[in-house]
Amino acid sequence: MNSMKNLFFSTTLLLVLAGCSSPQEGSTESSNEINTIHHPNVGIIDVKSTPFEHSFPVQGNVETDKNALIIPEFAGAIEKIFLKEGAKVRKGDAILQINDDVLQASRLELENSLDLAKEMFSRQERIWAQEIGKEVDFLQAKSAVESLEKAIKTLDATIEKSIIRAPFSGVVDRIFVKTGELASPPMPCVRIINLNDLYVRAMVSDHYVGSVSSGDKVMVEIAGFDRIESKVRRVGSFINPANRSVDITVDLPHESSLIPNMIVTLWITDLELEEAISLPTSLVVQDSKGLDFVFVFEDGKAIKRILETGATSEGKILIISGLKEGDKVINRGGDRLMDGDIVNLINDAR
């Protein structure tokens, strides 16, 4: 009987001890969970001042003021062509000649008439000197000589124009006629182009009128050619009401390989700062209120920093306010951060 009591007592004691030990094990597990709370790993970049430049693109057309279609001043057969297409010419060089036989015949007739008029004037002059003839006869003879001299001078100028000459130095781009063909106005017979005075003409939205001025830096871009750095030569003073744009011109260097009527892209610099704070656009996000922000690493925590941003250029955004040099912006591991979260800094993440 005593052995039964001892067994019952031992069993009860074991149960009590087991019950007492359970809370201690649970407490140990909770403590382990607290000790293993995970803090996000983050990387940072140091904020530094660097040059910042913003440009915007517009399309333009390559032009030149020295692109002349030469039209003959009178009709006639092409007698001779002195040069070929592609030839370089200087101002005044002969390019082709129009037959002037009819003009030369007219000149010969005028010369004969002038000789006769001079003889008549000489006689009237002698008579007038002797106070025998009439003054009106003397004046008419004198006027006839002067009129014929002027007519010959005018005809000589026309004969000179039978030779088509280069109006300026350049290249014979196109000859539209052949030897023996009839040339007559208003059909052009030659095109001369000077490629040393090229420029680009473009139309800029009136949105940029206040930020574009003469002297602004421009990058000229065209497929298949090297980029050309230039400047704005002129900004128009009139807004086209049809498309709300302003005309601008950009000079091209003499050694450029561009030719008239090429379509190019102008990257016009409207903002250039020697020192500015900027960040990759991927780091700046918006909150539910539409405010731009980043997380900054401070004292082991991720601190939300509201930003005022400006222009974007080449994957970077200008920071107007909200950051200063030396700030450490979180650039890795910040996808699910909350303001004030404790974070672990990854040493090699900069």
mmCIF file of C-alpha atoms in Angstrom:
data_model
loop_
_atom_site.group_PDB
_atom_site.id
_atom_site.type_symbol
_atom_site.label_atom_id
_atom_site.label_comp_id
_atom_site.label_asym_id
_atom_site.label_seq_id
_atom_site.Cartn_x
_atom_site.Cartn_y
_atom_site.Cartn_z
ATOM 1 C CA MET A 1 0.000 0.000 0.000
ATOM 2 C CA ASN A 2 2.830 2.324 0.861
ATOM 3 C CA SER A 3 4.512 1.486 -2.444
ATOM 4 C CA MET A 4 1.363 2.568 -4.307
ATOM 5 C CA LYS A 5 1.342 5.893 -2.479
ATOM 6 C CA ASN A 6 5.017 6.442 -3.258
ATOM 7 C CA LEU A 7 4.382 5.780 -6.967
ATOM 8 C CA PHE A 8 1.460 8.198 -7.065
ATOM 9 C CA PHE A 9 3.491 10.855 -5.286
ATOM 10 C CA SER A 10 6.433 10.449 -7.680
ATOM 11 C CA THR A 11 4.200 10.716 -10.725
ATOM 12 C CA THR A 12 2.503 13.834 -9.406
ATOM 13 C CA LEU A 13 5.863 15.442 -8.662
ATOM 14 C CA LEU A 14 7.104 14.784 -12.189
ATOM 15 C CA LEU A 15 3.989 16.380 -13.671
ATOM 16 C CA VAL A 16 4.375 19.456 -11.489
ATOM 17 C CA LEU A 17 8.036 19.806 -12.447
ATOM 18 C CA ALA A 18 7.173 19.395 -16.116
ATOM 19 C CA GLY A 19 4.517 22.102 -15.852
ATOM 20 C CA CYS A 20 6.928 24.460 -14.172
ATOM 21 C CA SER A 21 9.611 23.948 -16.814
ATOM 22 C CA SER A 22 7.354 24.717 -19.862
ATOM 23 C CA PRO A 23 7.119 28.540 -19.377
ATOM 24 C CA GLN A 24 10.906 28.794 -19.129
ATOM 25 C CA GLU A 25 11.398 27.048 -22.480
ATOM 26 C CA GLY A 26 8.816 29.324 -24.143
ATOM 27 C CA SER A 27 10.547 32.388 -22.723
ATOM 28 C CA THR A 28 13.861 31.222 -24.161
ATOM 29 C CA GLU A 29 12.355 30.782 -27.646
ATOM 30 C CA SER A 30 10.833 34.313 -27.573
ATOM 31 C CA SER A 31 14.167 35.746 -26.525
ATOM 32 C CA ASN A 32 15.857 34.023 -29.462
ATOM 33 C CA GLU A 33 13.261 35.459 -31.886
ATOM 34 C CA ILE A 34 13.890 38.998 -30.595
ATOM 35 C CA ASN A 35 17.620 38.543 -30.957
ATOM 36 C CA THR A 36 17.219 37.476 -34.616
ATOM 37 C CA ILE A 37 15.084 40.463 -35.895
ATOM 38 C CA HIS A 38 16.320 41.286 -39.441
ATOM 39 C CA HIS A 39 17.344 44.874 -40.324
ATOM 40 C CA PRO A 40 17.536 45.676 -44.064
ATOM 41 C CA ASN A 41 20.953 45.892 -45.675
ATOM 42 C CA VAL A 42 21.441 49.126 -47.629
ATOM 43 C CA GLY A 43 24.082 50.764 -49.788
ATOM 44 C CA ILE A 44 24.737 54.494 -50.038
ATOM 45 C CA ILE A 45 26.296 57.129 -52.267
ATOM 46 C CA ASP A 46 27.838 60.355 -51.047
ATOM 47 C CA VAL A 47 26.225 63.554 -52.310
ATOM 48 C CA LYS A 48 28.733 65.724 -54.212
ATOM 49 C CA SER A 49 28.522 68.928 -56.247
ATOM 50 C CA THR A 50 29.271 68.372 -59.930
ATOM 51 C CA PRO A 51 28.662 70.311 -63.162
ATOM 52 C CA PHE A 52 25.105 70.001 -64.485
ATOM 53 C CA GLU A 53 23.916 70.780 -67.973
ATOM 54 C CA HIS A 54 20.475 70.547 -69.548
ATOM 55 C CA SER A 55 19.788 70.523 -73.280
ATOM 56 C CA PHE A 56 16.678 70.051 -75.383
ATOM 57 C CA PRO A 57 16.475 68.816 -78.991
ATOM 58 C CA VAL A 58 14.942 70.503 -82.036
ATOM 59 C CA GLN A 59 15.151 69.585 -85.694
ATOM 60 C CA GLY A 60 16.731 71.979 -88.149
ATOM 61 C CA ASN A 61 17.651 72.300 -91.812
ATOM 62 C CA VAL A 62 21.139 72.996 -93.171
ATOM 63 C CA GLU A 63 21.078 76.119 -95.351
ATOM 64 C CA THR A 64 23.388 78.577 -97.078
ATOM 65 C CA ASP A 65 22.802 82.070 -98.428
ATOM 66 C CA LYS A 66 25.242 81.341 -101.241
ATOM 67 C CA ASN A 67 23.131 78.930 -103.267
ATOM 68 C CA ALA A 68 22.514 80.604 -106.612
ATOM 69 C CA LEU A 69 20.512 79.488 -109.613
ATOM 70 C CA ILE A 70 21.939 81.557 -112.477
ATOM 71 C CA ILE A 71 19.410 82.618 -115.112
ATOM 72 C CA PRO A 72 20.527 84.019 -118.494
ATOM 73 C CA GLU A 73 19.461 87.595 -119.188
ATOM 74 C CA PHE A 74 18.637 86.914 -122.829
ATOM 75 C CA ALA A 75 17.830 83.923 -125.011
ATOM 76 C CA GLY A 76 20.489 82.229 -127.075
ATOM 77 C CA ALA A 77 22.136 78.938 -127.951
ATOM 78 C CA ILE A 78 24.803 77.566 -125.610
ATOM 79 C CA GLU A 79 28.041 78.024 -127.520
ATOM 80 C CA LYS A 80 30.574 76.684 -125.042
ATOM 81 C CA ILE A 81 30.729 75.182 -121.537
ATOM 82 C CA PHE A 82 34.051 75.897 -119.826
ATOM 83 C CA LEU A 83 33.708 73.798 -116.655
ATOM 84 C CA LYS A 84 32.221 70.531 -115.448
ATOM 85 C CA GLU A 85 29.894 69.839 -112.549
ATOM 86 C CA GLY A 86 31.804 69.663 -109.284
ATOM 87 C CA ALA A 87 34.478 72.127 -110.375
ATOM 88 C CA LYS A 88 35.586 74.737 -107.881
ATOM 89 C CA VAL A 89 35.285 78.329 -109.069
ATOM 90 C CA ARG A 90 36.291 81.771 -107.930
ATOM 91 C CA LYS A 91 34.107 84.824 -108.192
ATOM 92 C CA GLY A 92 34.060 85.990 -111.822
ATOM 93 C CA ASP A 93 35.229 82.719 -113.402
ATOM 94 C CA ALA A 94 33.576 81.943 -116.759
ATOM 95 C CA ILE A 95 31.294 78.907 -116.682
ATOM 96 C CA LEU A 96 29.576 78.911 -120.076
ATOM 97 C CA GLN A 97 28.956 81.207 -123.045
ATOM 98 C CA ILE A 98 25.768 81.997 -124.938
ATOM 99 C CA ASN A 99 26.011 82.736 -128.661
ATOM 100 C CA ASP A 100 26.071 86.516 -129.156
ATOM 101 C CA ASP A 101 26.229 86.778 -132.958
ATOM 102 C CA VAL A 102 22.982 88.750 -133.127
ATOM 103 C CA LEU A 103 24.205 91.152 -130.471
ATOM 104 C CA GLN A 104 27.537 91.619 -132.212
ATOM 105 C CA ALA A 105 25.721 92.410 -135.465
ATOM 106 C CA SER A 106 23.590 94.964 -133.671
ATOM 107 C CA ARG A 107 26.697 96.527 -132.207
ATOM 108 C CA LEU A 108 28.276 96.843 -135.640
ATOM 109 C CA GLU A 109 25.187 98.666 -136.907
ATOM 110 C CA LEU A 110 25.313 101.024 -133.953
ATOM 111 C CA GLU A 111 28.997 101.738 -134.563
ATOM 112 C CA ASN A 112 28.268 102.645 -138.190
ATOM 113 C CA SER A 113 25.423 104.880 -137.089
ATOM 114 C CA LEU A 114 27.694 106.492 -134.512
ATOM 115 C CA ASP A 115 30.367 107.230 -137.119
ATOM 116 C CA LEU A 116 27.765 108.967 -139.263
ATOM 117 C CA ALA A 117 26.342 110.847 -136.295
ATOM 118 C CA LYS A 118 29.802 112.072 -135.306
ATOM 119 C CA GLU A 119 30.405 113.345 -138.851
ATOM 120 C CA MET A 120 27.086 115.198 -138.822
ATOM 121 C CA PHE A 121 27.836 116.656 -135.411
ATOM 122 C CA SER A 122 31.284 117.814 -136.558
ATOM 123 C CA ARG A 123 29.731 119.707 -139.479
ATOM 124 C CA GLN A 124 27.038 121.269 -137.318
ATOM 125 C CA GLU A 125 29.672 122.257 -134.782
ATOM 126 C CA ARG A 126 31.709 124.130 -137.453
ATOM 127 C CA ILE A 127 28.616 125.847 -138.799
ATOM 128 C CA TRP A 128 27.496 126.802 -135.293
ATOM 129 C CA ALA A 129 30.963 128.207 -134.555
ATOM 130 C CA GLN A 130 30.590 130.494 -137.592
ATOM 131 C CA GLU A 131 27.170 131.554 -136.316
ATOM 132 C CA ILE A 132 25.590 130.410 -139.552
ATOM 133 C CA GLY A 133 23.516 127.341 -138.629
ATOM 134 C CA LYS A 134 20.627 126.941 -136.273
ATOM 135 C CA GLU A 135 21.146 126.046 -132.643
ATOM 136 C CA VAL A 136 18.509 123.323 -132.787
ATOM 137 C CA ASP A 137 20.407 121.512 -135.561
ATOM 138 C CA PHE A 138 23.587 121.661 -133.494
ATOM 139 C CA LEU A 139 21.863 120.289 -130.388
ATOM 140 C CA GLN A 140 20.129 117.505 -132.318
ATOM 141 C CA ALA A 141 23.423 116.345 -133.822
ATOM 142 C CA LYS A 142 25.084 116.380 -130.414
ATOM 143 C CA SER A 143 22.193 114.430 -128.845
ATOM 144 C CA ALA A 144 22.333 111.799 -131.595
ATOM 145 C CA VAL A 145 26.002 111.121 -130.865
ATOM 146 C CA GLU A 146 25.420 110.854 -127.125
ATOM 147 C CA SER A 147 22.422 108.529 -127.558
ATOM 148 C CA LEU A 148 24.330 106.158 -129.829
ATOM 149 C CA GLU A 149 27.294 106.085 -127.459
ATOM 150 C CA LYS A 150 24.995 105.141 -124.582
ATOM 151 C CA ALA A 151 23.296 102.476 -126.708
ATOM 152 C CA ILE A 152 26.651 100.891 -127.557
ATOM 153 C CA LYS A 153 27.677 100.975 -123.901
ATOM 154 C CA THR A 154 24.428 99.258 -122.889
ATOM 155 C CA LEU A 155 24.821 96.666 -125.628
ATOM 156 C CA ASP A 156 28.402 95.961 -124.550
ATOM 157 C CA ALA A 157 27.144 95.222 -121.047
ATOM 158 C CA THR A 158 24.609 92.788 -122.510
ATOM 159 C CA ILE A 159 27.261 91.118 -124.658
ATOM 160 C CA GLU A 160 29.441 90.734 -121.570
ATOM 161 C CA LYS A 161 26.550 88.882 -119.916
ATOM 162 C CA SER A 162 26.582 86.321 -122.709
ATOM 163 C CA ILE A 163 29.366 84.751 -120.654
ATOM 164 C CA ILE A 164 27.843 83.242 -117.507
ATOM 165 C CA ARG A 165 30.243 83.880 -114.622
ATOM 166 C CA ALA A 166 30.349 82.701 -111.016
ATOM 167 C CA PRO A 167 28.709 85.330 -108.760
ATOM 168 C CA PHE A 168 30.831 84.109 -105.823
ATOM 169 C CA SER A 169 33.474 81.501 -105.042
ATOM 170 C CA GLY A 170 32.131 78.001 -104.610
ATOM 171 C CA VAL A 171 31.353 74.805 -106.492
ATOM 172 C CA VAL A 172 29.527 74.229 -109.782
ATOM 173 C CA ASP A 173 26.848 71.970 -108.353
ATOM 174 C CA ARG A 174 24.711 71.534 -111.476
ATOM 175 C CA ILE A 175 24.729 72.546 -115.140
ATOM 176 C CA PHE A 176 21.205 72.313 -116.551
ATOM 177 C CA VAL A 177 22.016 72.877 -120.254
ATOM 178 C CA LYS A 178 24.190 71.301 -122.944
ATOM 179 C CA THR A 179 26.172 72.773 -125.790
ATOM 180 C CA GLY A 180 23.842 73.750 -128.636
ATOM 181 C CA GLU A 181 20.712 73.901 -126.491
ATOM 182 C CA LEU A 182 18.711 77.091 -126.182
ATOM 183 C CA ALA A 183 19.022 78.966 -122.918
ATOM 184 C CA SER A 184 16.418 81.556 -122.094
ATOM 185 C CA PRO A 185 14.941 83.241 -119.039
ATOM 186 C CA PRO A 186 13.403 82.324 -116.652
ATOM 187 C CA MET A 187 14.977 78.837 -116.821
ATOM 188 C CA PRO A 188 18.222 78.486 -114.813
ATOM 189 C CA CYS A 189 21.287 77.151 -116.550
ATOM 190 C CA VAL A 190 23.744 76.721 -113.634
ATOM 191 C CA ARG A 191 23.677 76.265 -109.858
ATOM 192 C CA ILE A 192 26.625 77.542 -107.784
ATOM 193 C CA ILE A 193 26.951 76.677 -104.072
ATOM 194 C CA ASN A 194 29.413 77.840 -101.449
ATOM 195 C CA LEU A 195 29.771 75.260 -98.666
ATOM 196 C CA ASN A 196 31.948 77.457 -96.447
ATOM 197 C CA ASP A 197 29.084 79.547 -95.077
ATOM 198 C CA LEU A 198 26.607 76.912 -93.937
ATOM 199 C CA TYR A 199 24.225 77.363 -91.039
ATOM 200 C CA VAL A 200 21.256 75.563 -89.507
ATOM 201 C CA ARG A 201 17.826 77.145 -89.356
ATOM 202 C CA ALA A 202 15.369 75.711 -86.834
ATOM 203 C CA MET A 203 12.100 76.564 -85.113
ATOM 204 C CA VAL A 204 12.033 76.580 -81.302
ATOM 205 C CA SER A 205 8.844 76.426 -79.241
ATOM 206 C CA ASP A 206 7.927 79.715 -77.574
ATOM 207 C CA HIS A 207 8.177 77.787 -74.293
ATOM 208 C CA TYR A 208 11.967 78.145 -74.573
ATOM 209 C CA VAL A 209 12.066 81.778 -75.732
ATOM 210 C CA GLY A 210 13.138 83.048 -72.326
ATOM 211 C CA SER A 211 15.880 80.450 -71.912
ATOM 212 C CA VAL A 212 17.544 80.587 -75.349
ATOM 213 C CA SER A 213 19.742 83.490 -76.416
ATOM 214 C CA SER A 214 22.564 84.299 -78.814
ATOM 215 C CA GLY A 215 25.804 82.616 -77.802
ATOM 216 C CA ASP A 216 24.194 79.593 -76.125
ATOM 217 C CA LYS A 217 26.063 76.334 -76.675
ATOM 218 C CA VAL A 218 24.596 73.966 -79.263
ATOM 219 C CA MET A 219 25.522 70.420 -80.241
ATOM 220 C CA VAL A 220 24.694 69.559 -83.863
ATOM 221 C CA GLU A 221 23.894 65.879 -84.348
ATOM 222 C CA ILE A 222 23.272 63.967 -87.561
ATOM 223 C CA ALA A 223 23.427 60.256 -88.322
ATOM 224 C CA GLY A 224 26.695 59.176 -89.888
ATOM 225 C CA PHE A 225 28.624 62.308 -88.893
ATOM 226 C CA ASP A 226 30.597 63.392 -85.859
ATOM 227 C CA ARG A 227 28.796 65.718 -83.474
ATOM 228 C CA ILE A 228 29.610 69.390 -84.078
ATOM 229 C CA GLU A 229 29.799 71.944 -81.287
ATOM 230 C CA SER A 230 28.565 75.419 -82.170
ATOM 231 C CA LYS A 231 26.627 78.380 -80.776
ATOM 232 C CA VAL A 232 23.328 80.127 -81.413
ATOM 233 C CA ARG A 233 23.990 83.002 -83.810
ATOM 234 C CA ARG A 234 20.559 84.618 -83.747
ATOM 235 C CA VAL A 235 17.187 84.236 -82.045
ATOM 236 C CA GLY A 236 14.209 85.606 -83.929
ATOM 237 C CA SER A 237 12.089 88.470 -82.644
ATOM 238 C CA PHE A 238 8.769 87.145 -83.923
ATOM 239 C CA ILE A 239 6.605 84.229 -82.762
ATOM 240 C CA ASN A 240 4.934 82.412 -85.635
ATOM 241 C CA PRO A 241 1.236 82.322 -84.658
ATOM 242 C CA ALA A 242 0.653 79.185 -86.738
ATOM 243 C CA ASN A 243 2.944 76.938 -84.685
ATOM 244 C CA ARG A 244 3.936 79.155 -81.726
ATOM 245 C CA SER A 245 7.626 78.929 -82.552
ATOM 246 C CA VAL A 246 10.608 81.243 -82.962
ATOM 247 C CA ASP A 247 13.217 81.068 -85.706
ATOM 248 C CA ILE A 248 16.864 80.526 -84.680
ATOM 249 C CA THR A 249 20.079 80.143 -86.671
ATOM 250 C CA VAL A 250 23.216 78.215 -85.701
ATOM 251 C CA ASP A 251 26.500 78.629 -87.576
ATOM 252 C CA LEU A 252 28.430 75.609 -88.843
ATOM 253 C CA PRO A 253 32.240 75.485 -89.069
ATOM 254 C CA HIS A 254 33.853 75.875 -92.496
ATOM 255 C CA GLU A 255 35.376 72.399 -92.360
ATOM 256 C CA SER A 256 32.065 70.598 -91.786
ATOM 257 C CA SER A 257 31.051 67.927 -94.313
ATOM 258 C CA LEU A 258 27.363 68.827 -94.222
ATOM 259 C CA ILE A 259 25.511 70.027 -97.298
ATOM 260 C CA PRO A 260 22.386 72.171 -97.785
ATOM 261 C CA ASN A 261 18.968 70.672 -96.990
ATOM 262 C CA MET A 262 20.306 68.042 -94.589
ATOM 263 C CA ILE A 263 18.028 67.490 -91.582
ATOM 264 C CA VAL A 264 19.954 67.712 -88.301
ATOM 265 C CA THR A 265 19.145 67.621 -84.587
ATOM 266 C CA LEU A 266 20.198 70.588 -82.481
ATOM 267 C CA TRP A 267 20.797 69.995 -78.773
ATOM 268 C CA ILE A 268 20.453 73.497 -77.346
ATOM 269 C CA THR A 269 21.882 74.068 -73.868
ATOM 270 C CA ASP A 270 19.431 76.162 -71.856
ATOM 271 C CA LEU A 271 20.921 75.460 -68.401
ATOM 272 C CA GLU A 272 24.596 75.160 -67.487
ATOM 273 C CA LEU A 273 25.768 75.043 -63.852
ATOM 274 C CA GLU A 274 29.380 74.664 -62.762
ATOM 275 C CA GLU A 275 28.373 73.238 -59.367
ATOM 276 C CA ALA A 276 25.086 71.533 -58.617
ATOM 277 C CA ILE A 277 23.693 68.555 -56.742
ATOM 278 C CA SER A 278 22.125 65.893 -58.911
ATOM 279 C CA LEU A 279 21.104 62.262 -58.497
ATOM 280 C CA PRO A 280 20.289 59.384 -60.822
ATOM 281 C CA THR A 281 16.602 59.696 -61.667
ATOM 282 C CA SER A 282 16.037 56.107 -60.507
ATOM 283 C CA LEU A 283 16.778 57.083 -56.887
ATOM 284 C CA VAL A 284 14.148 59.817 -56.643
ATOM 285 C CA VAL A 285 10.620 58.504 -56.072
ATOM 286 C CA GLN A 286 7.260 60.034 -55.216
ATOM 287 C CA ASP A 287 5.118 59.417 -52.172
ATOM 288 C CA SER A 288 1.329 59.249 -52.020
ATOM 289 C CA LYS A 289 1.173 63.048 -51.939
ATOM 290 C CA GLY A 290 3.190 63.378 -55.129
ATOM 291 C CA LEU A 291 6.275 64.694 -53.331
ATOM 292 C CA ASP A 292 9.737 63.672 -54.516
ATOM 293 C CA PHE A 293 11.917 62.062 -51.856
ATOM 294 C CA VAL A 294 14.898 59.849 -51.115
ATOM 295 C CA PHE A 295 16.078 57.970 -48.032
ATOM 296 C CA VAL A 296 19.185 59.331 -46.340
ATOM 297 C CA PHE A 297 21.364 57.225 -44.026
ATOM 298 C CA GLU A 298 21.684 58.952 -40.628
ATOM 299 C CA ASP A 299 22.845 57.353 -37.356
ATOM 300 C CA GLY A 300 22.007 53.853 -38.529
ATOM 301 C CA LYS A 301 18.518 54.795 -39.704
ATOM 302 C CA ALA A 302 16.811 55.472 -43.029
ATOM 303 C CA ILE A 303 15.446 59.025 -42.914
ATOM 304 C CA LYS A 304 12.959 60.204 -45.520
ATOM 305 C CA ARG A 305 14.081 63.478 -47.139
ATOM 306 C CA ILE A 306 11.608 65.545 -49.205
ATOM 307 C CA LEU A 307 13.237 67.129 -52.279
ATOM 308 C CA GLU A 308 12.627 70.016 -54.631
ATOM 309 C CA THR A 309 13.761 68.855 -58.041
ATOM 310 C CA GLY A 310 14.474 70.543 -61.353
ATOM 311 C CA ALA A 311 15.501 69.563 -64.863
ATOM 312 C CA THR A 312 16.584 66.076 -65.887
ATOM 313 C CA SER A 313 19.519 65.396 -68.186
ATOM 314 C CA GLU A 314 21.292 62.222 -69.284
ATOM 315 C CA GLY A 315 19.710 60.088 -66.574
ATOM 316 C CA LYS A 316 20.217 62.593 -63.756
ATOM 317 C CA ILE A 317 17.844 64.989 -62.026
ATOM 318 C CA LEU A 318 18.804 68.369 -60.585
ATOM 319 C CA ILE A 319 18.222 68.714 -56.831
ATOM 320 C CA ILE A 320 17.251 72.295 -56.006
ATOM 321 C CA SER A 321 16.776 71.770 -52.264
ATOM 322 C CA GLY A 322 16.591 68.946 -49.725
ATOM 323 C CA LEU A 323 20.153 67.650 -49.954
ATOM 324 C CA LYS A 324 23.613 69.013 -49.286
ATOM 325 C CA GLU A 325 27.145 67.861 -49.935
ATOM 326 C CA GLY A 326 28.142 65.004 -47.667
ATOM 327 C CA ASP A 327 24.651 63.550 -47.270
ATOM 328 C CA LYS A 328 24.506 59.796 -47.728
ATOM 329 C CA VAL A 329 21.667 58.783 -50.011
ATOM 330 C CA ILE A 330 20.520 55.162 -49.914
ATOM 331 C CA ASN A 331 20.852 53.732 -53.394
ATOM 332 C CA ARG A 332 20.478 49.989 -52.659
ATOM 333 C CA GLY A 333 18.014 48.067 -50.553
ATOM 334 C CA GLY A 334 15.612 50.959 -50.092
ATOM 335 C CA ASP A 335 12.602 49.505 -51.885
ATOM 336 C CA ARG A 336 10.542 48.713 -48.743
ATOM 337 C CA LEU A 337 11.967 51.142 -46.234
ATOM 338 C CA MET A 338 9.881 53.289 -43.921
ATOM 339 C CA ASP A 339 10.937 56.593 -42.429
ATOM 340 C CA GLY A 340 13.078 55.884 -39.368
ATOM 341 C CA ASP A 341 13.780 52.206 -40.092
ATOM 342 C CA ILE A 342 16.971 50.829 -38.584
ATOM 343 C CA VAL A 343 19.240 49.602 -41.375
ATOM 344 C CA ASN A 344 22.545 47.805 -41.773
ATOM 345 C CA LEU A 345 25.079 49.599 -43.965
ATOM 346 C CA ILE A 346 26.885 47.433 -46.501
ATOM 347 C CA ASN A 347 30.462 48.653 -46.504
ATOM 348 C CA ASP A 348 31.158 47.916 -50.160
ATOM 349 C CA ALA A 349 27.938 49.436 -51.516
ATOM 350 C CA ARG A 350 29.254 52.911 -52.242
#
